[in-house]
Tab-separated table of C-alpha atoms and ligand atoms in Angstrom:
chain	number	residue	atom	x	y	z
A	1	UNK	CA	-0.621	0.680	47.080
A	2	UNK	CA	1.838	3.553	48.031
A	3	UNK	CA	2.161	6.283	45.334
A	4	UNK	CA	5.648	6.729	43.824
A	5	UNK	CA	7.286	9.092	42.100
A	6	UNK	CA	10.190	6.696	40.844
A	7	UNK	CA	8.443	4.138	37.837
A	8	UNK	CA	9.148	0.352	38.643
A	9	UNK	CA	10.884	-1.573	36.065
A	10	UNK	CA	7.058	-3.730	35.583
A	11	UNK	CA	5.894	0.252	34.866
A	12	UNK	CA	8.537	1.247	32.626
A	13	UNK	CA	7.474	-1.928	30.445
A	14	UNK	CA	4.053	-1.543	30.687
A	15	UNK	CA	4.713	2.586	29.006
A	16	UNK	CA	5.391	0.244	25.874
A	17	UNK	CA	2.641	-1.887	25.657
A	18	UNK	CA	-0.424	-0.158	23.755
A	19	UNK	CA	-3.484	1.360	26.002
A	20	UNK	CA	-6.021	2.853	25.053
A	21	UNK	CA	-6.106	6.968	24.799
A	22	UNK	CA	-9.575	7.091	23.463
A	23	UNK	CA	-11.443	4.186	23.493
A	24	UNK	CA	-11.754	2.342	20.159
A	25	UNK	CA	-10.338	4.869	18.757
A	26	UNK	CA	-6.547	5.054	19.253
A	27	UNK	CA	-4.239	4.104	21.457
A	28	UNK	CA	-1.580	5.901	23.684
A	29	UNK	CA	2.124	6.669	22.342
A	30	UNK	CA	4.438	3.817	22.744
A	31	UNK	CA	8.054	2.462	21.536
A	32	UNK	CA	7.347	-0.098	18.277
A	33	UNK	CA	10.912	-1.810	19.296
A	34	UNK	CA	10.816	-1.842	22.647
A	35	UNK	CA	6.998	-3.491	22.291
A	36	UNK	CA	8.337	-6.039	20.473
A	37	UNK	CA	10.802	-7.278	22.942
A	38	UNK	CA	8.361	-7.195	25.171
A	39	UNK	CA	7.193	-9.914	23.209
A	40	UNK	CA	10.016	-11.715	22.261
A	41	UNK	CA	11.057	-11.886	26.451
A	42	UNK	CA	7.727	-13.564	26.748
A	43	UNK	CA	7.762	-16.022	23.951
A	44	UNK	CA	9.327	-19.236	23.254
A	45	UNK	CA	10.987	-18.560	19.691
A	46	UNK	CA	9.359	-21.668	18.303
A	47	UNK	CA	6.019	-20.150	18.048
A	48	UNK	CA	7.822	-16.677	16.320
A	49	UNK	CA	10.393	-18.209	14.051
A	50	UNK	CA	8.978	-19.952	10.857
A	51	UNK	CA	12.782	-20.875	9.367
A	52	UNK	CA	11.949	-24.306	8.449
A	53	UNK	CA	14.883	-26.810	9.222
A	54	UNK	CA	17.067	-28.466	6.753
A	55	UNK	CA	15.494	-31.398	5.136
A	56	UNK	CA	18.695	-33.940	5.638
A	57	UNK	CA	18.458	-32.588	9.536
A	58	UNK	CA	14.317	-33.563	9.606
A	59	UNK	CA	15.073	-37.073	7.668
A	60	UNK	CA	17.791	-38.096	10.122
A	61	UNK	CA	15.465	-36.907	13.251
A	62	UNK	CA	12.308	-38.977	11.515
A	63	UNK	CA	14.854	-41.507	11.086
A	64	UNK	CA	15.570	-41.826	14.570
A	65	UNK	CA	12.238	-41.247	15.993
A	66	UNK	CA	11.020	-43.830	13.701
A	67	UNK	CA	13.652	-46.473	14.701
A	68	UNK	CA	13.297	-47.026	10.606
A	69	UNK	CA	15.506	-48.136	8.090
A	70	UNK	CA	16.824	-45.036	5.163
A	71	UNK	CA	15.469	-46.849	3.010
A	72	UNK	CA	12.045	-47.740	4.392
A	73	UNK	CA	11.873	-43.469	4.706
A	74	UNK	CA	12.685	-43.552	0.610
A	75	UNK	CA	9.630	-45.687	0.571
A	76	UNK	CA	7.558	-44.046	2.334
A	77	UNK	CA	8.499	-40.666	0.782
A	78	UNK	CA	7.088	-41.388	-2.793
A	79	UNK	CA	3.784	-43.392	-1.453
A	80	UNK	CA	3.073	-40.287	0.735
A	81	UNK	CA	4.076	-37.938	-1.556
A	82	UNK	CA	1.569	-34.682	-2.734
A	83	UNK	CA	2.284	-35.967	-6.356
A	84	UNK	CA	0.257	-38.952	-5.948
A	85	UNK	CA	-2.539	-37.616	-4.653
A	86	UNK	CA	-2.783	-35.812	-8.349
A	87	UNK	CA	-4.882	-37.161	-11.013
A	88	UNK	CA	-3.157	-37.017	-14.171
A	89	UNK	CA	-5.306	-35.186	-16.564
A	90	UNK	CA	-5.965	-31.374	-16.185
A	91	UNK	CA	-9.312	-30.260	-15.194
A	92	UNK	CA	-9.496	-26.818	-15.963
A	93	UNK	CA	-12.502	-24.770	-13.991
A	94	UNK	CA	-14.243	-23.227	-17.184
A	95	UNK	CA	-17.138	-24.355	-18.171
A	96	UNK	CA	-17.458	-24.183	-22.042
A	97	UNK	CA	-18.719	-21.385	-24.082
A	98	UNK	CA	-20.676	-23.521	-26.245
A	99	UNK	CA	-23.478	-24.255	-24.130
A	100	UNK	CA	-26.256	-27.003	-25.001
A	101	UNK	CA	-26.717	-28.236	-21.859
A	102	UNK	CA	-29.040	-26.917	-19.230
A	103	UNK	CA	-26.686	-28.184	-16.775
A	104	UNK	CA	-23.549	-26.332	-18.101
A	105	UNK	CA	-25.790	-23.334	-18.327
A	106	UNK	CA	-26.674	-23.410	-15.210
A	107	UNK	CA	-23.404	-23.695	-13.532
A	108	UNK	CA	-21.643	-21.115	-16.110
A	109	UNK	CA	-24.128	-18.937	-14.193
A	110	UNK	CA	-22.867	-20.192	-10.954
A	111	UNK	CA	-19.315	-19.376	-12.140
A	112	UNK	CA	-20.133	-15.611	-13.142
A	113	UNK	CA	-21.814	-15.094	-9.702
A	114	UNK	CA	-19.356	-16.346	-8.047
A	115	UNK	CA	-16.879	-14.200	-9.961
A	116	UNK	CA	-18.865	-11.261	-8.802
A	117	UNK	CA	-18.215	-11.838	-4.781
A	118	UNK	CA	-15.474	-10.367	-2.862
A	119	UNK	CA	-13.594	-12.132	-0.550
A	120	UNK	CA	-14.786	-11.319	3.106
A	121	UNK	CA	-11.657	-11.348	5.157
A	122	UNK	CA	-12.269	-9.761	8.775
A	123	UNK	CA	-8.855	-9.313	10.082
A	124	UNK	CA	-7.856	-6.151	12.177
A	125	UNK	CA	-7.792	-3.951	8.681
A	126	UNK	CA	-10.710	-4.891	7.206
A	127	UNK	CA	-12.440	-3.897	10.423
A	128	UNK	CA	-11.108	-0.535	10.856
A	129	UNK	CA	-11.657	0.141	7.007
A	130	UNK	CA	-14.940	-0.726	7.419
A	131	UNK	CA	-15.560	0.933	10.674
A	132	UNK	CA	-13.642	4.194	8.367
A	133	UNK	CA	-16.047	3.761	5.372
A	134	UNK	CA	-18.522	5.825	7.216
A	135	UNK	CA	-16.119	8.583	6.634
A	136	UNK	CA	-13.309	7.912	4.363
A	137	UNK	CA	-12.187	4.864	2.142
A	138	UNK	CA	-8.909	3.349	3.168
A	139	UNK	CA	-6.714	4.186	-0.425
A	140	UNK	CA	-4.269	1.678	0.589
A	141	UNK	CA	-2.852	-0.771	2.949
A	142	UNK	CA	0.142	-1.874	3.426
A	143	UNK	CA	2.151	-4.386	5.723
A	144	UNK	CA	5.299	-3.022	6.215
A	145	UNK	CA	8.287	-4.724	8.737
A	146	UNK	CA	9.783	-2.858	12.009
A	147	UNK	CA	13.026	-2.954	10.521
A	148	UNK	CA	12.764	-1.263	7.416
A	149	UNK	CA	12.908	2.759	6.550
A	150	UNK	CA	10.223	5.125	6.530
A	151	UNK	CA	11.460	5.926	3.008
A	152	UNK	CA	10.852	1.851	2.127
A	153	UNK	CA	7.222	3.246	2.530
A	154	UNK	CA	7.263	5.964	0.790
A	155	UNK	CA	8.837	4.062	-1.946
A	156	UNK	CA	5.515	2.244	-1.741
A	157	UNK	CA	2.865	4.542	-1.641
A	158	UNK	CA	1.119	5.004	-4.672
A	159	UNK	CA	-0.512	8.410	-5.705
A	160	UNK	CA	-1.180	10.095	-9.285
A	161	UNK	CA	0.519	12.922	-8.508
A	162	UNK	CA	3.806	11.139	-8.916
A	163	UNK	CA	2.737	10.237	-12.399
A	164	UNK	CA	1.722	13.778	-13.835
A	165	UNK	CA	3.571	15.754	-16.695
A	166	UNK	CA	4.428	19.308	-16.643
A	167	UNK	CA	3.997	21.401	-19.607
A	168	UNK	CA	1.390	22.755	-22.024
A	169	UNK	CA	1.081	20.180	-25.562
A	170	UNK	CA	-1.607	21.883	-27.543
A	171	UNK	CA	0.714	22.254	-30.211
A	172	UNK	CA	3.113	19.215	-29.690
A	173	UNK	CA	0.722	16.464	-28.793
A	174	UNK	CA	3.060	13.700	-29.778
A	175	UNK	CA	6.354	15.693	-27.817
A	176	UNK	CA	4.654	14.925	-24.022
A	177	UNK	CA	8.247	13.632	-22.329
A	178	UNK	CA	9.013	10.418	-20.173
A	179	UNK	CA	9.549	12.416	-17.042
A	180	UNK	CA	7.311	12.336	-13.872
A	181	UNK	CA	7.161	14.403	-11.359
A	182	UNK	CA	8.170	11.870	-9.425
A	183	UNK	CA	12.083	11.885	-10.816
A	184	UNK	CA	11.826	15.549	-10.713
A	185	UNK	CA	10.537	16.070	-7.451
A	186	UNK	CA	11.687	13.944	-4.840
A	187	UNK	CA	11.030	15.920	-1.754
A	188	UNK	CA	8.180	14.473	0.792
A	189	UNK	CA	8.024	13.825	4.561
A	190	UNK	CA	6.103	11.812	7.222
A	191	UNK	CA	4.984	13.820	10.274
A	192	UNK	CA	4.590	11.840	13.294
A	193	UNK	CA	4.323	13.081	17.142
A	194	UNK	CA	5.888	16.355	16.404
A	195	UNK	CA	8.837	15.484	14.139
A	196	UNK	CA	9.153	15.803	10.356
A	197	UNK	CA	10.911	12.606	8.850
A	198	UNK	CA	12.066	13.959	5.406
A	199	UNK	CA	13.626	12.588	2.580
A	200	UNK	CA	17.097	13.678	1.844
A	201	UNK	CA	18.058	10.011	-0.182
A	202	UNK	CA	18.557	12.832	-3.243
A	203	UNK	CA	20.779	15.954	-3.846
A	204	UNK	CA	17.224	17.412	-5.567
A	205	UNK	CA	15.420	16.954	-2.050
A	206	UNK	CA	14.559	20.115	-0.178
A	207	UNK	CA	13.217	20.309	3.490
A	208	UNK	CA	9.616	21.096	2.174
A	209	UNK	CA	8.758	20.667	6.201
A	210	UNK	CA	10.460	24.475	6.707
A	211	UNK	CA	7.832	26.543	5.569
A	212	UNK	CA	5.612	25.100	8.079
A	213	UNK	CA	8.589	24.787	10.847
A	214	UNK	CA	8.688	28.670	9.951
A	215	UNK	CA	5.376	29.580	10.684
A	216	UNK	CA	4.771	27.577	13.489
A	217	UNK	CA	7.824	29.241	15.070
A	218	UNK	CA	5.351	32.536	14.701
A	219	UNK	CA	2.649	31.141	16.216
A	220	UNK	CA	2.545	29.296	20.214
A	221	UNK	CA	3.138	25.932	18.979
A	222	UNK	CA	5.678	23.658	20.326
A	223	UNK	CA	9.284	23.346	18.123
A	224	UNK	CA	8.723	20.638	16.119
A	225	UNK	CA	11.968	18.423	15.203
A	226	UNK	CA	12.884	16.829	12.028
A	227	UNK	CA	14.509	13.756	10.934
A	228	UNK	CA	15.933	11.857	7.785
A	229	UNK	CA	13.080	9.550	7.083
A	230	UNK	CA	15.714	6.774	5.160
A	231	UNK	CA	17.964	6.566	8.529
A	232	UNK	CA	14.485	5.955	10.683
A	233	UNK	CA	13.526	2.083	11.064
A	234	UNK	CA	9.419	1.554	11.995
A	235	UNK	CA	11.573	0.559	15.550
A	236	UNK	CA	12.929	3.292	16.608
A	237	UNK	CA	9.768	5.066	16.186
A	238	UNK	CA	6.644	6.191	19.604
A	239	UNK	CA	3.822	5.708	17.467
A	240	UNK	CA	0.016	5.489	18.438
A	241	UNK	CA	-2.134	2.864	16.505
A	242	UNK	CA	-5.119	4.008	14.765
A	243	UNK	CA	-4.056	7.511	15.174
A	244	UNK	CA	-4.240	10.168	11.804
A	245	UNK	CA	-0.675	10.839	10.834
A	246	UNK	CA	0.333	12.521	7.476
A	247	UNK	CA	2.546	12.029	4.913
A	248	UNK	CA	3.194	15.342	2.120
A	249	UNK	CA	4.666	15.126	-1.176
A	250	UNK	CA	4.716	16.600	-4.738
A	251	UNK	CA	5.035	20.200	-2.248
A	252	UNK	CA	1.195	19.739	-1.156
A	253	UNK	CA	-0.126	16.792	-1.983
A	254	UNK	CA	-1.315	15.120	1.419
A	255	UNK	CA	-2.115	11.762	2.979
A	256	UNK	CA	-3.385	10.715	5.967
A	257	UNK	CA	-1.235	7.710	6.919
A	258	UNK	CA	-2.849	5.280	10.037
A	259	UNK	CA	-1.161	2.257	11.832
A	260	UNK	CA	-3.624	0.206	12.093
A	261	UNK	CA	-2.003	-2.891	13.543
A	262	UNK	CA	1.084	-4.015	15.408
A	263	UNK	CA	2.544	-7.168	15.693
A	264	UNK	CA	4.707	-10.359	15.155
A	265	UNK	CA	4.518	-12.052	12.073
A	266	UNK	CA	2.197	-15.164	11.263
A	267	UNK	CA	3.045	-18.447	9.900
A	268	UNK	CA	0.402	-17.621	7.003
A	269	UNK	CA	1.959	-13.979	6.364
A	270	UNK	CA	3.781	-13.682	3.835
A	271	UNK	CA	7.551	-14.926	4.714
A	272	UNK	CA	9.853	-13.607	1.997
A	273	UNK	CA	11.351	-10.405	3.676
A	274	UNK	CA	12.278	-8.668	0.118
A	275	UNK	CA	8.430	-8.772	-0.666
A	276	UNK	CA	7.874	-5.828	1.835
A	277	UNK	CA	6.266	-3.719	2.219
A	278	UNK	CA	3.544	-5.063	1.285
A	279	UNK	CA	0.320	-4.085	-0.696
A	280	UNK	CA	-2.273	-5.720	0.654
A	281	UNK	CA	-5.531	-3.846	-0.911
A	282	UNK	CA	-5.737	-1.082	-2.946
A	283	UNK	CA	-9.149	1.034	-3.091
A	284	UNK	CA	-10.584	0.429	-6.885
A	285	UNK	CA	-11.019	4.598	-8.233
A	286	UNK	CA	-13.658	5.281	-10.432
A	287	UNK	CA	-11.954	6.224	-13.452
A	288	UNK	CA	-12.817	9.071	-15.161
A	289	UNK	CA	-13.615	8.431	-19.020
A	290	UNK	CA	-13.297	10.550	-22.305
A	291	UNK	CA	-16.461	13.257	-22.244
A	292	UNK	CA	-17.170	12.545	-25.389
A	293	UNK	CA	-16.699	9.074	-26.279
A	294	UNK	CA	-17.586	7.919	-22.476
A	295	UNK	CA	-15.747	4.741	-22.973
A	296	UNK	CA	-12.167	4.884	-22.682
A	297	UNK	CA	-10.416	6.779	-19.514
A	298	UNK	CA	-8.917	10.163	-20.005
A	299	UNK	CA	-5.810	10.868	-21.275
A	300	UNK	CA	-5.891	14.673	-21.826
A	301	UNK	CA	-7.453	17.804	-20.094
A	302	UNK	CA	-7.680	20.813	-21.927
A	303	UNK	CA	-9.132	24.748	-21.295
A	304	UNK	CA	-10.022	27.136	-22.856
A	305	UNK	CA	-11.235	25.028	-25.631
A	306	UNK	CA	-13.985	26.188	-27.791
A	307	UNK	CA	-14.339	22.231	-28.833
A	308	UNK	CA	-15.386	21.431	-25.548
A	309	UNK	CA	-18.660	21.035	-23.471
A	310	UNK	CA	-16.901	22.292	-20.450
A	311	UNK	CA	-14.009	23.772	-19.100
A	312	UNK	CA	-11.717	21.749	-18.430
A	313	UNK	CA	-12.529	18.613	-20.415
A	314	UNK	CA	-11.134	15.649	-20.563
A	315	UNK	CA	-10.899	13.305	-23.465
A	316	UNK	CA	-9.203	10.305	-24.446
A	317	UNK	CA	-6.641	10.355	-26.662
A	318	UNK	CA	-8.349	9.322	-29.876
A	319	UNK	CA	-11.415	11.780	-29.432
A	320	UNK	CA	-8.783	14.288	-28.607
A	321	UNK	CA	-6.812	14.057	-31.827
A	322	UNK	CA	-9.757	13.531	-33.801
A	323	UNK	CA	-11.181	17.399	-32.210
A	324	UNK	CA	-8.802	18.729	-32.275
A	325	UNK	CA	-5.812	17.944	-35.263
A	326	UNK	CA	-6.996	17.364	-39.040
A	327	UNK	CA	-5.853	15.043	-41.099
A	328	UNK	CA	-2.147	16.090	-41.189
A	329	UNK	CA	-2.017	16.980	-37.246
A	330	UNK	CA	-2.139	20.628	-37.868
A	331	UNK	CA	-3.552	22.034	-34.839
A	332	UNK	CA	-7.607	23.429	-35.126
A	333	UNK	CA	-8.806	26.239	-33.219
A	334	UNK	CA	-7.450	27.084	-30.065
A	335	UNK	CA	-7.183	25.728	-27.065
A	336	UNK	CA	-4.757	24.600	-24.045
A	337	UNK	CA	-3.926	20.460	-23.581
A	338	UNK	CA	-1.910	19.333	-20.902
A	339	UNK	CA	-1.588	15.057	-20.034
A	340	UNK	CA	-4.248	13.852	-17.416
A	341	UNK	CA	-3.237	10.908	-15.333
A	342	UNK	CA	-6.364	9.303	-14.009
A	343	UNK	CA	-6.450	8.124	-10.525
A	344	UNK	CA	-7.851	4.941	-11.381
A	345	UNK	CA	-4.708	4.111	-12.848
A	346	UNK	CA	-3.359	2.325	-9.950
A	347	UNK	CA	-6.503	0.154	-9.931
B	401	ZN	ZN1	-0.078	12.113	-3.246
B	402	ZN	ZN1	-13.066	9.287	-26.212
């Protein structure tokens, strides 16, 4: 075949369908939008659009089809009806707690086992979090639709850091406020192939992407655009899949963000748009628990604290009162306590 400088139309098309840059690893840039009308030219919308038609519309078609009577369809509508398949008492799935017989015993312990396995789903996220777990845990997944905003996802992203509390409480233990850092700092970006997609949804939100702009203008790095992340749709973005991107908030707190997957939705997703995006696993965190009583998850850090086996501690909040107050919450000793949000909180 002839070289060309000039791409064909077939080329231009194929730019948007994914390749390969390194193999089983990720894929080259292309256009989410433009991929999926690649699709949508090919398919017939029957097998893409679940909208299920009115029921009058399907009883007059079955009607038809049928050559039947309306009211020979009545009939046949409550004998073939779900409802009669049901028996009419309710047979609940516990097996009693009071347990004489060896044969309840031994299927309680069926139950608990059984309680104990995790369901062993292999679609195309389960394999690349597994295929990850050699390095990293996936923290989260979500499925999240071409047409919403970046900030939709951010919205849905779920770190501690947007939970902690400013401020020192040694002497005010009972005075930690409501606010989270999250309603006071609001600032946070996505960085994808060279652009910053900030937040600016809030007069509060600063461009927390200039510091870095600035010093990579100092350096030989390319210029680097920016964005407002609520004005970009998943669409309009050149993304690779399974390639490390990053999203930043709370100033430094960082995440490596991966597309794992792109495509049209299933019959067995979920359908109801307003549910997404969409958790669809969430890493269990080991939680961290009280040093002293080792059985409830922390609620306080403090330093400094001559109470403490280490430094910093963390204790839950009855072993901390009980250290560190007497009877009438008069502060003892001294020592610095700030509120600890534990990571596992989101399990
Ligand atoms: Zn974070
Ligand atoms: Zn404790």
């Amino acid at each position: 075949m002839a070289e060309s400088s000039t791409l064909t139309c077939e080329e231009k098309q194929h730019e948007n369908v994914p390749v390969y840059e390194f193999i089983d690893v990720n894929s080259k840039e292309f256009h989410i939008g433009a991929f999926r009308d690649l699709w949508l030219d090919v398919l017939n919308p029957e097998v893409y659009s679940y909208g299920e038609p009115a029921p009058e519309i399907e009883d007059v078609e079955f009607i038809e089809e049928m050559g039947i009577e309306p009211k020979t369809l009545e009939e046949l509508k409550s004998i073939c009806s779900v409802d009669s398949l049901r028996s009419r008492h309710e047979d609940t799935d516990n097996v009693p707690s009071d347990l004489h017989l060896s044969t309840l015993k031994l299927r309680k312990r069926r139950q608990d086992y059984k309680e104990t396995l995790t369901r062993d789903t292999a679609d195309r996220h389960e394999v690349y979090a597994n295929e990850m777990f050699k390095f990293v845990r996936a923290y989260q997944t979500l499925h999240v639709l071409g047409s919403q905003k970046l900030s939709d996802l951010r919205d849905a992203i779920c770190c501690v850091s947007d939970l902690q509390v400013f401020g020192e409480f040694s002497n005010t233990p009972d005075m930690v406020p409501q606010f989270i850092s999250k309603d006071h700092y609001k600032s946070a970006f996505f960085f994808f192939n060279g652009t910053f997609f900030n937040d600016t949804r809030f007069p509060e939100c600063q461009d927390i992407s200039k510091t870095t702009r600035e010093w990579t203008r100092t350096r030989d790095f390319p210029e680097f655009k920016t964005a407002k992340m609520e004005d970009t749709s998943f669409y309009d973005l050149k993304m690779k899949v399974g390639f490390p991107y990053l999203y930043t908030h709370q100033g430094d707190c960082e995440h490596v963000v991966i597309l794992t997957d792109v495509r049209l939705v299933h019959q067995d997703d979920c359908l109801d748009m307003k549910l997404y995006p969409l958790i669809t696993h969430k890493h269990r965190v080991v939680t961290r628990k009280c040093s002293v009583c080792h059985l409830y998850i922390s609620r306080w850090i403090t330093t400094s604290d001559a109470f403490a086996p280490t430094d910093p501690c963390l204790f839950c909040d009855q072993c901390f009162r009980m250290f560190h107050y007497d009877d009438k919450g008069n502060k003892l000793g001294d020592f610095l306590a700030y509120a600890y949000v534990d990571p596992g909180t989101f399990n």
